XYZ file of C-alpha atoms in Angstrom:
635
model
C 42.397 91.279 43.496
C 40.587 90.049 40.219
C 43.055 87.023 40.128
C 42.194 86.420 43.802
C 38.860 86.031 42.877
C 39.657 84.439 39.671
C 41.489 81.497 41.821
C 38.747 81.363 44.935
C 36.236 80.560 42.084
C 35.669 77.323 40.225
C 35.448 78.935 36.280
C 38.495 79.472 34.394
C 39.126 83.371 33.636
C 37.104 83.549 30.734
C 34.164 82.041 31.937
C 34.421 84.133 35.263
C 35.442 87.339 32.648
C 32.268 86.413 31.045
C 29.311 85.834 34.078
C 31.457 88.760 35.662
C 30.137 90.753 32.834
C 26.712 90.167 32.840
C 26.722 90.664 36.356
C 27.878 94.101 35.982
C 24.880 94.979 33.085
C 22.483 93.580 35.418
C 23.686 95.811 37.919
C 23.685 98.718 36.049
C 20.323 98.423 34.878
C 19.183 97.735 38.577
C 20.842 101.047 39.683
C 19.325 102.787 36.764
C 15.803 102.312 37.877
C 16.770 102.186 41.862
C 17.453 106.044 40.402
C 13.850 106.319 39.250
C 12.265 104.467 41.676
C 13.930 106.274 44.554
C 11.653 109.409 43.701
C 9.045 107.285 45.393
C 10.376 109.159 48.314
C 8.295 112.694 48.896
C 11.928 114.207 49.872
C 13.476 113.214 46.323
C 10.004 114.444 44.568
C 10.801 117.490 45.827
C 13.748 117.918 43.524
C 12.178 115.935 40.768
C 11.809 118.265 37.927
C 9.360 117.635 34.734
C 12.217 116.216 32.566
C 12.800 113.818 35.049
C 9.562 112.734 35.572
C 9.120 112.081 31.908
C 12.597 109.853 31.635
C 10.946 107.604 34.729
C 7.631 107.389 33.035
C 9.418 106.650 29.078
C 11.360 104.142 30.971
C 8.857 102.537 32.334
C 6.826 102.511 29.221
C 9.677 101.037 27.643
C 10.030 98.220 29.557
C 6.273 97.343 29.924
C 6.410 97.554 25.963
C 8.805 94.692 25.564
C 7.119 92.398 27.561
C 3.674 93.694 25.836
C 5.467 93.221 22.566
C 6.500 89.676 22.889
C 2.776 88.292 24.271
C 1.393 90.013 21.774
C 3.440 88.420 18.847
C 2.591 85.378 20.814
C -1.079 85.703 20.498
C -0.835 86.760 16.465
C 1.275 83.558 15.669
C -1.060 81.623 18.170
C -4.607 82.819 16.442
C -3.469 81.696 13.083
C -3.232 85.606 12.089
C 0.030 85.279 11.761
C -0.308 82.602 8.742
C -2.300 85.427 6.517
C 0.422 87.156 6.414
C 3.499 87.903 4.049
C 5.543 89.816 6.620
C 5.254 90.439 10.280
C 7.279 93.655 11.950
C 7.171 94.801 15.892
C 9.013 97.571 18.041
C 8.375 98.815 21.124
C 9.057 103.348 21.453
C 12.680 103.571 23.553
C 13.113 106.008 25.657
C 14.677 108.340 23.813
C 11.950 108.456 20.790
C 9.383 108.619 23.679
C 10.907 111.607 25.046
C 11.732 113.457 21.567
C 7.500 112.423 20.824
C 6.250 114.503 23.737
C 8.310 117.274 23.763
C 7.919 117.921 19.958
C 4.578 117.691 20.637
C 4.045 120.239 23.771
C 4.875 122.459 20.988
C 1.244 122.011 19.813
C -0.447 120.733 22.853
C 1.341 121.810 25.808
C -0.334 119.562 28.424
C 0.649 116.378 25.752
C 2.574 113.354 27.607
C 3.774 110.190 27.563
C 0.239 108.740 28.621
C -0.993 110.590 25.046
C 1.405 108.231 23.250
C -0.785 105.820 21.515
C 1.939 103.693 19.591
C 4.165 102.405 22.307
C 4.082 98.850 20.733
C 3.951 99.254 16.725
C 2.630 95.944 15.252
C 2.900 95.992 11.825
C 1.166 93.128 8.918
C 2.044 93.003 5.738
C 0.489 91.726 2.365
C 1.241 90.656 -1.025
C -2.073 91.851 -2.020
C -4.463 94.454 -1.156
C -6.974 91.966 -1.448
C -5.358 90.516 1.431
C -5.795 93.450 3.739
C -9.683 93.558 4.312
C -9.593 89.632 5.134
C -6.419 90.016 8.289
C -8.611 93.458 9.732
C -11.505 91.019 10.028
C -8.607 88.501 12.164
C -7.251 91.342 13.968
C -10.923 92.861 14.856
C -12.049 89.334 16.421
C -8.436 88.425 18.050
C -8.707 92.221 19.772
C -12.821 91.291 20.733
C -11.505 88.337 22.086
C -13.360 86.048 19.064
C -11.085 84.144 18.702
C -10.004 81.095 21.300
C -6.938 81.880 22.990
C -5.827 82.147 26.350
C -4.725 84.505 27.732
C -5.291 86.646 25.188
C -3.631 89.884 25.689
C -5.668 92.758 24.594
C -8.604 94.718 26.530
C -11.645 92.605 25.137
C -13.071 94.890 22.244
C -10.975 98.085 22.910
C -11.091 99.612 19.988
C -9.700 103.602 20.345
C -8.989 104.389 17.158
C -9.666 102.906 13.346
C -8.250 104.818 10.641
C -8.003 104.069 7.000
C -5.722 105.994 5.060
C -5.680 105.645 1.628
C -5.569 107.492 -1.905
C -7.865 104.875 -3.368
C -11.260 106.508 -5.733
C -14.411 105.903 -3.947
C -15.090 102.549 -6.264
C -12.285 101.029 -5.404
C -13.548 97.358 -4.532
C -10.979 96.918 -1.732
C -12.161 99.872 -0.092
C -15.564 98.952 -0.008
C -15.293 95.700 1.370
C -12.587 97.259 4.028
C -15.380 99.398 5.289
C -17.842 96.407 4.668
C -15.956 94.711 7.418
C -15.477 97.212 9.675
C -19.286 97.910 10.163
C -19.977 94.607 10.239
C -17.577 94.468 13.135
C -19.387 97.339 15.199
C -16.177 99.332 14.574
C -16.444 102.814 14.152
C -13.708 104.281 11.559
C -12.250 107.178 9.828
C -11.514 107.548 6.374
C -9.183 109.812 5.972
C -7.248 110.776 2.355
C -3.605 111.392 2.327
C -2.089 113.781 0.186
C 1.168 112.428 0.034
C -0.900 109.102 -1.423
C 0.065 106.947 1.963
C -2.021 103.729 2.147
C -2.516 101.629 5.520
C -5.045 100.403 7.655
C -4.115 101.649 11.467
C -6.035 100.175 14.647
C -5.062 101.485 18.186
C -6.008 98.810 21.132
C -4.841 98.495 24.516
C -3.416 95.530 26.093
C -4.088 94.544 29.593
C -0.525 95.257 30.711
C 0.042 97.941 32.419
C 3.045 100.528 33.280
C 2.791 102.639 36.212
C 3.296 106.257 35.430
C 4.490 109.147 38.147
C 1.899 112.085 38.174
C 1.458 115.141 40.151
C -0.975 112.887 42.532
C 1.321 109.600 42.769
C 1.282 106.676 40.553
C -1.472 105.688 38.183
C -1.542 102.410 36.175
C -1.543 102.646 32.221
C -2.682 100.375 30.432
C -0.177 100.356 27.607
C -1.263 101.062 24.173
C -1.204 99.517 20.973
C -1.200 100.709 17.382
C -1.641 97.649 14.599
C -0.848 98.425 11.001
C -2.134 96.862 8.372
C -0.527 97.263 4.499
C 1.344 95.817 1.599
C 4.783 94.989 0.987
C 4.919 97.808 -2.121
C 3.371 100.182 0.563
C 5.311 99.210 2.977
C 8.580 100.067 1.226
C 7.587 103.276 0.148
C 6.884 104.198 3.446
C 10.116 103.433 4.974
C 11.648 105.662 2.183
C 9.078 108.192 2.721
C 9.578 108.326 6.297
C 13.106 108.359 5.917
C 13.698 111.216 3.755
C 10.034 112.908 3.202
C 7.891 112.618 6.774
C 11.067 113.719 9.180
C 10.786 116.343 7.358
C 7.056 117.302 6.904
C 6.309 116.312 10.659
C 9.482 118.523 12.038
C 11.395 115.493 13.530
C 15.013 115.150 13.829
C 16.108 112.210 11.510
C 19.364 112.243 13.019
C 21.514 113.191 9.326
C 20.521 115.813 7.624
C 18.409 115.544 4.064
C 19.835 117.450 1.183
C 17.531 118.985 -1.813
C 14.571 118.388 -0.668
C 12.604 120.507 -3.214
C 13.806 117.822 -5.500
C 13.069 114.725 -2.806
C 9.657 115.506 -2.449
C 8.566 115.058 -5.953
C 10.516 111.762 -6.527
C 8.500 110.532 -3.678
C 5.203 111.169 -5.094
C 6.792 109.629 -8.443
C 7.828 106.966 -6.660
C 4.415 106.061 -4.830
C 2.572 106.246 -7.792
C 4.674 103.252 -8.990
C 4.325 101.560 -6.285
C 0.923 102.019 -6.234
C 0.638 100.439 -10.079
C 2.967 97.776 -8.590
C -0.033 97.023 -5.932
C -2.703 97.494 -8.127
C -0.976 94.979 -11.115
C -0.471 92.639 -8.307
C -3.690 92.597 -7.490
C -4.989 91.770 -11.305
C -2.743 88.677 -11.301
C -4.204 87.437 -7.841
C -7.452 88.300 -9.622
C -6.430 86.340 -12.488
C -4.979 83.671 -11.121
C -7.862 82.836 -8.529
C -11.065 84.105 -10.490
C -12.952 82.657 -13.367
C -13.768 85.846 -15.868
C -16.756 86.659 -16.955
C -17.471 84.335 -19.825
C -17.728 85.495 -24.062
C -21.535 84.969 -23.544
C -21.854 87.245 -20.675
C -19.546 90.131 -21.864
C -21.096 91.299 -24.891
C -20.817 95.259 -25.687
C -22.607 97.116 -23.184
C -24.029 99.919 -25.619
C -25.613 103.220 -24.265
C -28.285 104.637 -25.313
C -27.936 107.437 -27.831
C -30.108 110.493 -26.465
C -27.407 112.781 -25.001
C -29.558 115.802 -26.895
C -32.678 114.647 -25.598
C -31.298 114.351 -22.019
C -29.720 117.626 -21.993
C -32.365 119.379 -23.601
C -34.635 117.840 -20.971
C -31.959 118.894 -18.440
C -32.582 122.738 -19.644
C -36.155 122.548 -19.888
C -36.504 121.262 -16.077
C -34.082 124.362 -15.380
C -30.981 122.536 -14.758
C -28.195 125.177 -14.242
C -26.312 125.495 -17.015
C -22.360 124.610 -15.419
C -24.129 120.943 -14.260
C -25.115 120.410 -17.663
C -21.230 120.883 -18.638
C -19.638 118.246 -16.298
C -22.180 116.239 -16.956
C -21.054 116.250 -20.595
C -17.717 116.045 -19.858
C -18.212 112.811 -17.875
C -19.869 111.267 -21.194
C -16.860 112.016 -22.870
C -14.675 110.469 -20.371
C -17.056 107.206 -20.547
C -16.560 107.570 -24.622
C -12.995 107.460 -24.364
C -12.990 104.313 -22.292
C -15.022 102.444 -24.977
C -12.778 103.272 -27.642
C -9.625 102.054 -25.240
C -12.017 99.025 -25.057
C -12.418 98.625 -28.724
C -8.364 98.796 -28.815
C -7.335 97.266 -25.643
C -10.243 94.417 -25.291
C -12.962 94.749 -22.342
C -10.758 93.484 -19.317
C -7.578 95.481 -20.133
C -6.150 97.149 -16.831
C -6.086 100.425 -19.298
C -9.983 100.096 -20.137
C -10.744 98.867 -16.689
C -8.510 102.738 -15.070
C -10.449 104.842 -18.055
C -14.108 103.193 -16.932
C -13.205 103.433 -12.804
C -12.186 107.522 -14.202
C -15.123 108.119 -15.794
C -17.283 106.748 -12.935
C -15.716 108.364 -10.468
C -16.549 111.855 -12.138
C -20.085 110.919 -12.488
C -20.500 109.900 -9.195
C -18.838 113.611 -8.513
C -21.562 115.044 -10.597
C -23.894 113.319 -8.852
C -22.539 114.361 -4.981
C -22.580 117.800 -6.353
C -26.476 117.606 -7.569
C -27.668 116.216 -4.505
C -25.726 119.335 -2.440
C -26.463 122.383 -4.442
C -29.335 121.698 -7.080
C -32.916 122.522 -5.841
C -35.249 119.864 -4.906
C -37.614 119.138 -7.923
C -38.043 117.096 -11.129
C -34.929 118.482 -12.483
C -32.324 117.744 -10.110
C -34.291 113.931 -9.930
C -33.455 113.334 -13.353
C -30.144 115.008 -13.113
C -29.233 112.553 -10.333
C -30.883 109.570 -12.309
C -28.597 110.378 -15.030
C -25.755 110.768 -13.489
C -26.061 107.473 -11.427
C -27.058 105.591 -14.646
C -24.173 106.731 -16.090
C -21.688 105.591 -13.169
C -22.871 102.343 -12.591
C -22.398 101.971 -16.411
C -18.987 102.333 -16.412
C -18.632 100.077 -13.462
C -20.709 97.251 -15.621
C -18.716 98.108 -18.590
C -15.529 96.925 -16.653
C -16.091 93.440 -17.005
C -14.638 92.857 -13.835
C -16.457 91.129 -10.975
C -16.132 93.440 -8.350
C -16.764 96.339 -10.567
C -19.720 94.825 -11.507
C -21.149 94.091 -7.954
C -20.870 97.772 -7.334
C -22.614 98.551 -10.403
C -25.420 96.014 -9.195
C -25.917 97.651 -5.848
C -26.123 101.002 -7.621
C -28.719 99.735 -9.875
C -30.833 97.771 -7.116
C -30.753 101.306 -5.252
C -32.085 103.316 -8.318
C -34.527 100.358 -9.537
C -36.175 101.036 -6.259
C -35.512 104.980 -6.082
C -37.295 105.400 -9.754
C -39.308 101.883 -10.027
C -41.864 103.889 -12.800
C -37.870 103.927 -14.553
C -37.655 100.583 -17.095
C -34.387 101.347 -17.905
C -32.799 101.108 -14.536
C -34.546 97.243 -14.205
C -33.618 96.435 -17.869
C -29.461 97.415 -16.420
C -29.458 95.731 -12.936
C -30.709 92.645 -15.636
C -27.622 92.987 -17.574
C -25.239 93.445 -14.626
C -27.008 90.371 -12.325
C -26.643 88.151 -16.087
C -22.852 89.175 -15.883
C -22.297 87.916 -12.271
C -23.681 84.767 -13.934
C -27.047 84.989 -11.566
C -29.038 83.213 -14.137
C -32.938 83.224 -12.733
C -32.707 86.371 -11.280
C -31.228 88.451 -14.526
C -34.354 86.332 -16.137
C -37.284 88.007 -14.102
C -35.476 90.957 -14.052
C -35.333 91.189 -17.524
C -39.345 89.959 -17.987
C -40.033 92.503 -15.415
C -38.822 95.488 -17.106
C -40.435 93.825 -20.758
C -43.593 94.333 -18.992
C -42.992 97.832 -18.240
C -41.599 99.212 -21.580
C -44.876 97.669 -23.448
C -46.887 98.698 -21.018
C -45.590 102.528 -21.313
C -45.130 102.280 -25.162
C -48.495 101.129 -25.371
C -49.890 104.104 -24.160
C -46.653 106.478 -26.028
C -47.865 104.948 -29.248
C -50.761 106.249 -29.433
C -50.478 109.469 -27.835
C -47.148 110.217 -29.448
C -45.674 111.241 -25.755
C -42.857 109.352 -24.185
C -42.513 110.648 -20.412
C -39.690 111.013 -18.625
C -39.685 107.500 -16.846
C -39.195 106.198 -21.040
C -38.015 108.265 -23.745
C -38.079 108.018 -27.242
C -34.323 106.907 -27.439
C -34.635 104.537 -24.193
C -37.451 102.644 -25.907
C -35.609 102.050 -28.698
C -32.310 101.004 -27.541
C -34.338 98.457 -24.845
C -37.244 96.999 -27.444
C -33.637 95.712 -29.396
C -31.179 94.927 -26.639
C -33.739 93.151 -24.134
C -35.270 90.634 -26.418
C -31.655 89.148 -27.463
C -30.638 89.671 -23.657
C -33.222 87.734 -21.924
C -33.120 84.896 -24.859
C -29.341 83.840 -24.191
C -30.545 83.663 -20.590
C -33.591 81.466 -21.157
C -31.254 79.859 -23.776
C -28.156 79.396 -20.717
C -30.651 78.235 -18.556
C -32.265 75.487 -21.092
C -28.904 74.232 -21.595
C -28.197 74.295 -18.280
C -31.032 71.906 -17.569
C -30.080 69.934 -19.955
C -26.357 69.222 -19.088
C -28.398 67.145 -15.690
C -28.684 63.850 -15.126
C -32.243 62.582 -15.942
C -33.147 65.741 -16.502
C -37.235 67.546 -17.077
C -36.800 67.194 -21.066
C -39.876 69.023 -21.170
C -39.170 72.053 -19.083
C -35.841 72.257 -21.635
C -38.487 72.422 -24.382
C -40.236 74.931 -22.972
C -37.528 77.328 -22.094
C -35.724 76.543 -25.639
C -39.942 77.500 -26.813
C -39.714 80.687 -24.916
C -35.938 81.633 -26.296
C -36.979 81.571 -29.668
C -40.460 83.381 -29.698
C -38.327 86.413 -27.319
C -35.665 86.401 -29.858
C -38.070 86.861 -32.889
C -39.215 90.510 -30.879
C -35.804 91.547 -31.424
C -35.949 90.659 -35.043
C -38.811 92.651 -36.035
C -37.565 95.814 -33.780
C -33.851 95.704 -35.617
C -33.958 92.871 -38.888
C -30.669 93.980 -40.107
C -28.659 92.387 -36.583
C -26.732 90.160 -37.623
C -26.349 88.438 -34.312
C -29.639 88.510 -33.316
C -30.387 86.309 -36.704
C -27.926 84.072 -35.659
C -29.294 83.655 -31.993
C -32.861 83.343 -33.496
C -31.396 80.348 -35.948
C -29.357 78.578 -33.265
C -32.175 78.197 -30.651
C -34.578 77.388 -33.304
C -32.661 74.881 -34.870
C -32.324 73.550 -30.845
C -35.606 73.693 -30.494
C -36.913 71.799 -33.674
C -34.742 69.238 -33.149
C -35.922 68.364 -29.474
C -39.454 69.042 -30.286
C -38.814 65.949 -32.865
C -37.482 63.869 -31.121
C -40.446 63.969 -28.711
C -42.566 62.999 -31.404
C -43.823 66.780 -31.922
C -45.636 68.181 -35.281
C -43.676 70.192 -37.242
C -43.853 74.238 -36.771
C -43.973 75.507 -40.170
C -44.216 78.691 -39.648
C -41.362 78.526 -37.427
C -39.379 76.670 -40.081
C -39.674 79.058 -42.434
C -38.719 82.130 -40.067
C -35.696 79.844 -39.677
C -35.184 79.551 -43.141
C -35.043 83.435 -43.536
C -32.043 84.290 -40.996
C -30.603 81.248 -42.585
C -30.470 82.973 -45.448
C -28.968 86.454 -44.009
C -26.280 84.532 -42.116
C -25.182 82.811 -45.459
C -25.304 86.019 -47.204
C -22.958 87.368 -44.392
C -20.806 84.979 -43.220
C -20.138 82.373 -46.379
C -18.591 84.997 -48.339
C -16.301 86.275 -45.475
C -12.567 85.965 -45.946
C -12.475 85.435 -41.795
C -16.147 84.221 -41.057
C -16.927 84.168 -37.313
C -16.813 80.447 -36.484
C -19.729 81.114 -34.223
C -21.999 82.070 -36.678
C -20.318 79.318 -39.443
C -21.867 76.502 -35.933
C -25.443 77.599 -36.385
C -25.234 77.663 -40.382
C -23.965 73.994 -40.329
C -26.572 72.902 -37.546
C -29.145 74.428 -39.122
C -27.665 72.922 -42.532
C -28.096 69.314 -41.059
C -31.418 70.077 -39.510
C -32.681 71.091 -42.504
C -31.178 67.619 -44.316
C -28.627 69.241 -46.407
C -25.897 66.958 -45.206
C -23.439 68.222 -48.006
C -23.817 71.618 -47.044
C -23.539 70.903 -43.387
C -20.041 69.161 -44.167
C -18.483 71.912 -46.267
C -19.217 74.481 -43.572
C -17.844 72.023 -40.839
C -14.752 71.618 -43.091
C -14.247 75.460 -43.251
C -14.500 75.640 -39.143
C -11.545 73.135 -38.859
C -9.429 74.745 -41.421
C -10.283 78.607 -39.230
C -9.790 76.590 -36.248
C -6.497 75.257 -37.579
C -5.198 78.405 -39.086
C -6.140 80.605 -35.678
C -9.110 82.444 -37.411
C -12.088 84.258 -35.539
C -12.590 82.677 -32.786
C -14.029 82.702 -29.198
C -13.005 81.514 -25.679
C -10.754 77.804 -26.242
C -13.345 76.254 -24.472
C -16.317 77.430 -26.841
C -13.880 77.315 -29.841
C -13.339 73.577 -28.605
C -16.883 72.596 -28.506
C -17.704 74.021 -31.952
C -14.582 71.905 -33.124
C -15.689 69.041 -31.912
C -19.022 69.317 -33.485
C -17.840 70.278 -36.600
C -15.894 66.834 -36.726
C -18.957 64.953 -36.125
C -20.504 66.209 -38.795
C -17.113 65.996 -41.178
């Protein structure tokens, strides 16, 4: 009979063979659901049973998901979401998994279905980066509230069911903060939840506006099918298919289909393995960093130095009644913050091992402080407790050197500069960290600001021989030092700055340059024997001098002569040096040819090309290449 037909037809056998064949699948899969569908008849309910009822509605959800799948994909390539992204996966639940879902789930909740299902279609975006991650929610959060111009666009216009970010990250962890940034900003509501197993992913459940009809007790209902978007990186994402190969089957109950051998040893390697990836995402991340972000500059790093009265504070702690085991972890977090600076000392201020010791010790402070604000009793001593302790964290943050870091650490101080404004030293550090982010003017009144307020409380200190709480004895001192020198390399920045313009206010350089040296000369009478503030004092002078000549200006003599005297400390310090700091060998030979001792001026620019030459101490290339180049002038 088959050759009958073969001959009656116009294909040759294997063409026929092969339409025959598709025919046949076609049919098949028309029969199967004729099967399901025919329980549309109320004799054929009758005999439906509850297993059957939950193949029809699987199947249906299966095949609503496949066409949901592609027009989704569709819509992510279409939006330009698609572009943001290293690595794109989809599937849509079969059948089977749907059925194995619900009924290992009626083990828990026994009225659970299929319509309880909320990952039908799995949508998953990877990332190189984790820096990448906040930056596609923000695409997928306006593609799903329709923000984005596309028709038709297949989600339910801002359905948003369920947000939920899991992650292992510490509470400063920049990423995290601007992922949750986003999300508010978005109107999204969000859970943060922490994994123990260390999993990492951003997970959004939508709806799209397809729809699979489901068989209930009552008839048919429409279902709009769901949606669950995942949002990682490629490190995370390939310790999660291990994971869920050979760990989660196992945690969750599931049936992985072959069964998993030693798993008291499995389950450790995993958590070895995840923190590697993890360092694998968090080193990728410092080369993106690298690669894409100026660092903070030589000028702006400087040593962030705290200020010495640890048995002041906690004696102060004790005598406002601070329990005794608060006092402890407080301590313990200054050691942690310790360690970190020497690491820094060793490693250099933007090592990834400095940067993990500093992010440590802030996260215990912020700990200490979380645990103040719960259990200590409201009064001056948990205040200062909490003062302290938030000081302390958004110093280690600063002390990072890196950007982000140091935004946090600016928003922490902003918060406590207007929690404790009576508090100078909380202005005098949001100075330091604003100067670091390169904020110029701002880190300038900030700085005058809290000048005001440390005279205007050590005025009064002085002569009573008090210093309150807002300013003690050790916070004066440390500030009347460090702020002088601080805000004169940012009047200094900004004169220069003014002067690198085109037909520029020469006279509003002056005065800045003016206003650098006479805030520098503070700092030499509260510490004379720093080094570096001599040199600062010399350099702008010399700056100044020389500008205020060429204007046509009368000589300062007073001010030469005050020049003449760190002049003379640098040379005893620096001339003698087997590896002089070429910074400090600049302002000798500037001052050297201000002053008109040419020969001078040339032997010290001769030494700076020979350091220069042999790789001495020296600075960024850039600043090393400007002192060069001055030093040949003058050669």
């Amino acid at each position: 009979m088959w050759l009958e037909l073969i001959k009656i037809t116009a294909f040759p056998p294997p063409v026929f063979f092969f339409i025959l064949g598709h025919l046949w699948a076609d049919m098949v899969t028309a029969l199967d659901f004729i099967k399901y569908d025919n329980c549309r008849n109320p004799r054929m309910e009758q005999g439906m049973g509850k297993s059957d009822a939950l193949a029809l509605n699987a199947a249906r959800l299966e095949m609503g998901g496949r066409d949901g799948e592609k027009n989704v994909l569709q819509a992510i390539m279409h939006s330009g979401l698609g572009s943001l992204c290293y690595a794109i996966k989809s599937r849509v639940k079969s059948e089977e998994r749907l059925i194995e879902k619900v009924t290992r789930k009626r083990k828990e909740k026994e009225k659970y279905d299929v319509d309880s299902v909320t990952d039908v279609i799995g949508i998953r975006l990877i990332t190189l980066f984790r820096k990448e991650i906040p930056d596609i929610v923000r695409e997928v959060l306006a593609l799903i509230a329709h923000g984005k111009e596309l028709s038709p666009n297949p989600f339910q216009k801002s359905c948003f069911e369920e947000i939920i970010i899991y992650t292992n990250a510490p509470h400063h962890d920049p990423f995290l903060a601007q992922l949750k940034e986003v999300l508010s900003q978005a109107g999204a509501a969000f859970e943060l939840k922490e994994s123990l197993e260390g999993y990492s992913s951003v997970h959004i459940v939508s709806r799209i506006c397809s729809v699979a009809k489901l068989r209930t007790d009552y008839g048919e209902k429409k279902h709009p099918l769901p949606i669950e978007i995942q949002i990682r990186t490629v490190f995370e994402d390939a310790w999660g298919e291990i994971d869920h190969r050979f760990g989660y089957v196992q945690r969750a109950g599931k049936n992985s289909g072959t069964p998993i051998h030693n798993s008291a040893l499995v389950q450790p390697h995993l958590k070895v393995l995840k923190h590697f990836t993890d360092a694998c995402a968090h080193y990728a991340d410092t080369i993106l960093v690298s690669a894409t972000t100026p660092l903070i500059s030589k000028g702006e790093q400087g040593k962030i130095i705290s200020v010495e009265s640890d048995d002041d504070i906690l004696k102060r702690f004790s005598e406002l009644n601070v329990a005794a085991n608060f006092i402890t972890v407080y301590v313990e977090g200054r050691k942690l913050r310790e360690e970190a600076s020497k690491i820094s000392l060793n490693q250099g201020a933007q090592h990834p091992q400095t940067v993990s010791a500093y992010i440590q010790a802030a996260e215990h402070f912020l700990q200490v402080r979380q645990a103040g604000e719960r259990e200590l009793s409201d009064g001056q001593g948990k205040a200062q407790y909490i003062y302290y302790a938030r000081m302390n964290e958004a110093l280690c943050l600063m002390s990072t050197e890196a950007p982000e870091y140091v935004q946090q650490a600016v928003e922490l101080y902003t918060e406590l500069a207007d929690l404790y404004p009576s508090f100078p030293l909380a202005k005098f550090r949001l100075a330091q960290a604003v100067a670091k982010l390169g904020q110029t003017d701002p880190a300038i009144e900030l700085y005058q600001s809290a000048e005001e307020a440390v005279e205007g409380i050590a005025s009064v200190s002085h002569k009573t021989g008090h210093w309150p709480d807002e300013l003690p004895l050790a916070d004066y001192t440390h500030v009347s030092g460090a702020l002088p020198k601080l805000l004169g390399y940012q009047l200094w920045k900004k004169a220069e700055y003014i002067g690198s313009l085109p037909d520029h206010d020469i006279e509003e350089r002056t005065s800045l340059l003016y206003r650098a040296v006479m805030v520098t000369s503070k700092g030499l009478t509260a510490r004379p024997d720093d080094i570096k503030i001599h040199n600062n004092f010399a350099y702008y002078a010399t700056q100044y001098l020389e500008l205020l000549g060429s204007l046509g200006g009368q000589p300062d003599s007073a001010l030469h002569a005050q020049l003449s005297s760190s002049l003379s400390v640098l040379e005893h310090h620096t001339l003698s040096a087997t590896n002089p700091d070429i910074f400090f060998l600049d302002t000798i030979a500037k001052a050297y040819q201000h002053l008109g001792r040419s020969d001078d001026a040339k032997s010290v620019a001769e030494r700076i090309v020979q350091l220069v030459q042999e790789g001495g101490n020296q600075g960024e290339p850039e600043i090393t290449l400007k002192i060069l180049k001055n030093a040949l002038t003058i050669k």
